[in-house]
Coordinates of N, CA and C in Angstrom, one line a residue:
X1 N -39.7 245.5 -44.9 CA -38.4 245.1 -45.6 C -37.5 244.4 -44.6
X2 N -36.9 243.4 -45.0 CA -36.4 242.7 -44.4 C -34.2 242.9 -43.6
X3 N -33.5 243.0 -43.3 CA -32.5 243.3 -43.0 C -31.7 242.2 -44.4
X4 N -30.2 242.5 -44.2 CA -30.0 241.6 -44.9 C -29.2 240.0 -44.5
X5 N -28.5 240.6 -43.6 CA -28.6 239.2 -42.2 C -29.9 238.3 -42.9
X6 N -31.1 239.1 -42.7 CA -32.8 237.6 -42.9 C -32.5 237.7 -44.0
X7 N -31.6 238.1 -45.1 CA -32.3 237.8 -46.7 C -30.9 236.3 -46.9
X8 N -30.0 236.4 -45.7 CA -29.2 236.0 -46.3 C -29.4 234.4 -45.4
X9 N -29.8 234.8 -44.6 CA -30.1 233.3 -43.5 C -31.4 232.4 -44.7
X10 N -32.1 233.0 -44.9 CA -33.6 233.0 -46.0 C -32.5 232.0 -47.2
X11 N -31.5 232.9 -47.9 CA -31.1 232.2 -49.0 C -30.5 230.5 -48.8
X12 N -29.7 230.9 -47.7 CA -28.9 230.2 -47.7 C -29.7 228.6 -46.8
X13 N -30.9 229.1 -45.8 CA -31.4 228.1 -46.1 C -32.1 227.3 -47.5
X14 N -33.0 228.2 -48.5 CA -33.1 227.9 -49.7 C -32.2 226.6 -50.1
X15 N -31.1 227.4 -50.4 CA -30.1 226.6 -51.0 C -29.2 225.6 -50.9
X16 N -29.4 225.6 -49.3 CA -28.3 224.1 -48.4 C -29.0 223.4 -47.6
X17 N -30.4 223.8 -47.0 CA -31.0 222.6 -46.4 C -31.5 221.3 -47.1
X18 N -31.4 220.1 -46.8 CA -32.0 219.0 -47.2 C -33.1 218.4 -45.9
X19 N -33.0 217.4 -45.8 CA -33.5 216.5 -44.8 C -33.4 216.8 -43.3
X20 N -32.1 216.8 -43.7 CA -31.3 216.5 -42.5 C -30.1 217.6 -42.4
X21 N -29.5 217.3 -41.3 CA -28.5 218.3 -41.2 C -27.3 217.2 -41.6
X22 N -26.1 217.9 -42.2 CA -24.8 217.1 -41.9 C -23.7 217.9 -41.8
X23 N -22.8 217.1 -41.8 CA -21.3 218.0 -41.6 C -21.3 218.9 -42.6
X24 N -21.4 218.0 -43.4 CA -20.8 219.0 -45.0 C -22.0 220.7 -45.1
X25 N -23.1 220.0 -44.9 CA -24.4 221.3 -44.9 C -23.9 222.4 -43.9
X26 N -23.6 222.1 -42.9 CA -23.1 223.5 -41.9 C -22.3 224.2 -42.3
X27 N -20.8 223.2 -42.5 CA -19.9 223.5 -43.5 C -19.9 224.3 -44.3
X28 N -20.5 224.0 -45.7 CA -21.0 224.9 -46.4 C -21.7 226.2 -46.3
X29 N -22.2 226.0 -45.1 CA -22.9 227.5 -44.9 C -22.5 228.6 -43.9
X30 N -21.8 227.5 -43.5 CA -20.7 228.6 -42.6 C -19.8 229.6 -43.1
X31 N -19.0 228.7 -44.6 CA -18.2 229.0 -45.5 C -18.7 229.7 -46.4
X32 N -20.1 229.6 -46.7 CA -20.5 230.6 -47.6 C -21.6 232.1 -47.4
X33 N -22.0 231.8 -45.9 CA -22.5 233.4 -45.2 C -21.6 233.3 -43.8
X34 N -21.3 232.9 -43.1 CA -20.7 233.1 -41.7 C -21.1 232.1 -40.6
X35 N -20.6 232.1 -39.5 CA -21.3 231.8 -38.2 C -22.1 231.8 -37.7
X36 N -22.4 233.3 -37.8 CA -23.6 234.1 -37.3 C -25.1 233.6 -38.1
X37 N -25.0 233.1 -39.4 CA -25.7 232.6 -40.1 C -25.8 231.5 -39.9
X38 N -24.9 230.9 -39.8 CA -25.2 229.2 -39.3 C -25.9 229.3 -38.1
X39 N -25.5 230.0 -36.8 CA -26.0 229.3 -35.4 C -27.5 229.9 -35.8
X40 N -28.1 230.8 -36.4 CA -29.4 231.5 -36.8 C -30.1 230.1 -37.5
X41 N -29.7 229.7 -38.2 CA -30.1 228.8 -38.8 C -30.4 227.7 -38.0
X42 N -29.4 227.1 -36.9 CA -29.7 226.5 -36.1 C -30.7 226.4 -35.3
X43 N -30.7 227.8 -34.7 CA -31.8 228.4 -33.7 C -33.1 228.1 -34.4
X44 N -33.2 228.7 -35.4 CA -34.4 228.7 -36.0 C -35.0 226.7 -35.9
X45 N -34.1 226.2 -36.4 CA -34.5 224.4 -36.7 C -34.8 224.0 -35.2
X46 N -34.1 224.6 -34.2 CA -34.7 224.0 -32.6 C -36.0 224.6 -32.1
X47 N -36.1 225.7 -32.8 CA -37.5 226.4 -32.1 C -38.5 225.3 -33.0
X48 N -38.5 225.2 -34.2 CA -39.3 224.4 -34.9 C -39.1 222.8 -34.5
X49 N -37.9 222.2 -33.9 CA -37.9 220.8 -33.7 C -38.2 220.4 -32.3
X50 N -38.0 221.4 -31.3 CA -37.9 221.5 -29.6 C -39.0 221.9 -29.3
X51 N -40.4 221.3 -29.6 CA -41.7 221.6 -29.4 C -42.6 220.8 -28.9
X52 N -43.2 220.5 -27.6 CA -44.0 219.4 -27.0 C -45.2 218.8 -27.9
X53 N -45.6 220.3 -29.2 CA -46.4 219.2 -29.6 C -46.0 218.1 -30.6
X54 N -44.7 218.3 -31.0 CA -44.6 217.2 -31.9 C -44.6 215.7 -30.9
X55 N -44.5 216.2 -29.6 CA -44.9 214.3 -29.1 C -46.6 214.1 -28.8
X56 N -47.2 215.1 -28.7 CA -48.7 215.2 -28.4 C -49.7 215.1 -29.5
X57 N -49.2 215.3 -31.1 CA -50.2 215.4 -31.7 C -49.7 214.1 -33.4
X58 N -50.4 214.5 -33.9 CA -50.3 213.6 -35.2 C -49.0 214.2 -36.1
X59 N -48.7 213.2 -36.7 CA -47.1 213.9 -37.6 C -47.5 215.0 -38.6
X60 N -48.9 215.1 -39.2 CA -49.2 216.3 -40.0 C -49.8 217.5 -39.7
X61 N -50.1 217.0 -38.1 CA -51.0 218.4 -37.6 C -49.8 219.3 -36.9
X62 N -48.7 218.1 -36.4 CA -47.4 218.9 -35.8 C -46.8 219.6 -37.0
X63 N -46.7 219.0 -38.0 CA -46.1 219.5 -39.5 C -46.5 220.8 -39.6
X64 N -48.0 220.8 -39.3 CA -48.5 222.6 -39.8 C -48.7 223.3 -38.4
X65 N -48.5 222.6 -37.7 CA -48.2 223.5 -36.4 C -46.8 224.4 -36.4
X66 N -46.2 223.4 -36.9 CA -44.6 224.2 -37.2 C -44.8 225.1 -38.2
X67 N -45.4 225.0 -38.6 CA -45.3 225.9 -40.2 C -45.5 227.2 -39.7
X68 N -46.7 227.2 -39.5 CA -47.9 228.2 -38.6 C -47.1 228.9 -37.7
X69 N -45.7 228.6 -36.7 CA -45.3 229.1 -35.6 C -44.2 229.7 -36.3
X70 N -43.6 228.6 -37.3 CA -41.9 229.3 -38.5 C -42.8 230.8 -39.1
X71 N -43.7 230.7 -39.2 CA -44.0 231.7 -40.2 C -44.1 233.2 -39.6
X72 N -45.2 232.7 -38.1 CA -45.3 233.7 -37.0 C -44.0 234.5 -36.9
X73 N -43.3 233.1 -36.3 CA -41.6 233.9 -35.4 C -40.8 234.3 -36.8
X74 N -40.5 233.6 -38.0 CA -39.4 234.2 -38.6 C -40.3 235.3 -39.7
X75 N -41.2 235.9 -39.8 CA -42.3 236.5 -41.2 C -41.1 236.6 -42.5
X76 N -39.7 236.8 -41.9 CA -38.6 236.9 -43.5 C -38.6 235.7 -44.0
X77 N -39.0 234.6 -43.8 CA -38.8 233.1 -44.2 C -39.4 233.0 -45.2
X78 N -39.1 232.9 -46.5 CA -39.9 232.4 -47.6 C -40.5 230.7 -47.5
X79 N -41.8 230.9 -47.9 CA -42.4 229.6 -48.1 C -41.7 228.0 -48.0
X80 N -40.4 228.4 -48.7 CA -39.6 227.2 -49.1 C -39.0 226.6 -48.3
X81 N -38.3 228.1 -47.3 CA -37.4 228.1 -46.3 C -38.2 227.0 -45.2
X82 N -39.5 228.1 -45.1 CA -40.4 227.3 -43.8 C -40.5 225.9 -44.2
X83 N -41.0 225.3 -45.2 CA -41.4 224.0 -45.7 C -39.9 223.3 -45.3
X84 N -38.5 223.9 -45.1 CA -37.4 223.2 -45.4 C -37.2 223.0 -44.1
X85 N -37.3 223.8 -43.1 CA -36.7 223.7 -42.1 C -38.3 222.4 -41.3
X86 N -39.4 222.9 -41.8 CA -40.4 221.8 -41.0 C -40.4 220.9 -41.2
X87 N -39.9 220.2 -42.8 CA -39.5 218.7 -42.8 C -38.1 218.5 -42.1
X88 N -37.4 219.2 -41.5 CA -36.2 218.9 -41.3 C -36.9 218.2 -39.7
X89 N -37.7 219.4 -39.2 CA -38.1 219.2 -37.9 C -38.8 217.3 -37.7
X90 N -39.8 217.6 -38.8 CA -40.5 216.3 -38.9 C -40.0 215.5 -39.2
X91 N -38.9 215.7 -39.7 CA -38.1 214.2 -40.1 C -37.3 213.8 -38.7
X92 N -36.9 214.9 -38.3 CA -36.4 214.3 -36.2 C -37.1 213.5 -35.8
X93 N -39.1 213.8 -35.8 CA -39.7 213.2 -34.9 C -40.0 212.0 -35.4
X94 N -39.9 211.5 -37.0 CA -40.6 210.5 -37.3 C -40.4 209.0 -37.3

């Protein structure tokens, strides 16, 4: 079972990540779970974007490399979450 801190980092990525990050997306998620949820959120997008292999391997094999590693390190991540934060990553390198 998961804490509710992860259900709530989990949603709120769901529901405010896009592409990319902007002002307004932090914003809003700062304002609607906290700080503590935003810099988690953060953390999580560097471990997935701050990785030697996305300069070492192909843009789809790094894609599921990330996936494979989000999934490992956060297991509270729903599917969607991981898929959101690894296009976020992949869209840095591309």
């Amino acid at each position: 079972m998961f804490t509710t801190d992860e259900s709530r980092i989990d949603e709120a990525i769901s529901k405010h990540l896009k592409t990319w990050w902007t002002f307004e997306t932090k914003q809003e998620i700062e304002l609607n779970y906290g700080i503590a949820v935003l810099n988690q959120i953060i953390s999580i997008y560097d471990f997935a974007s701050q990785s030697e292999f996305w300069l070492s391997l192909e843009l789809e094999d790094a894609y599921n490399l990330a996936v494979e590693r989000l999934k490992e390190q956060y297991p509270f991540l729903s599917d969607d979450s991981v898929r959101r934060i690894a296009n976020m990553a992949a869209y840095s390198w591309k």
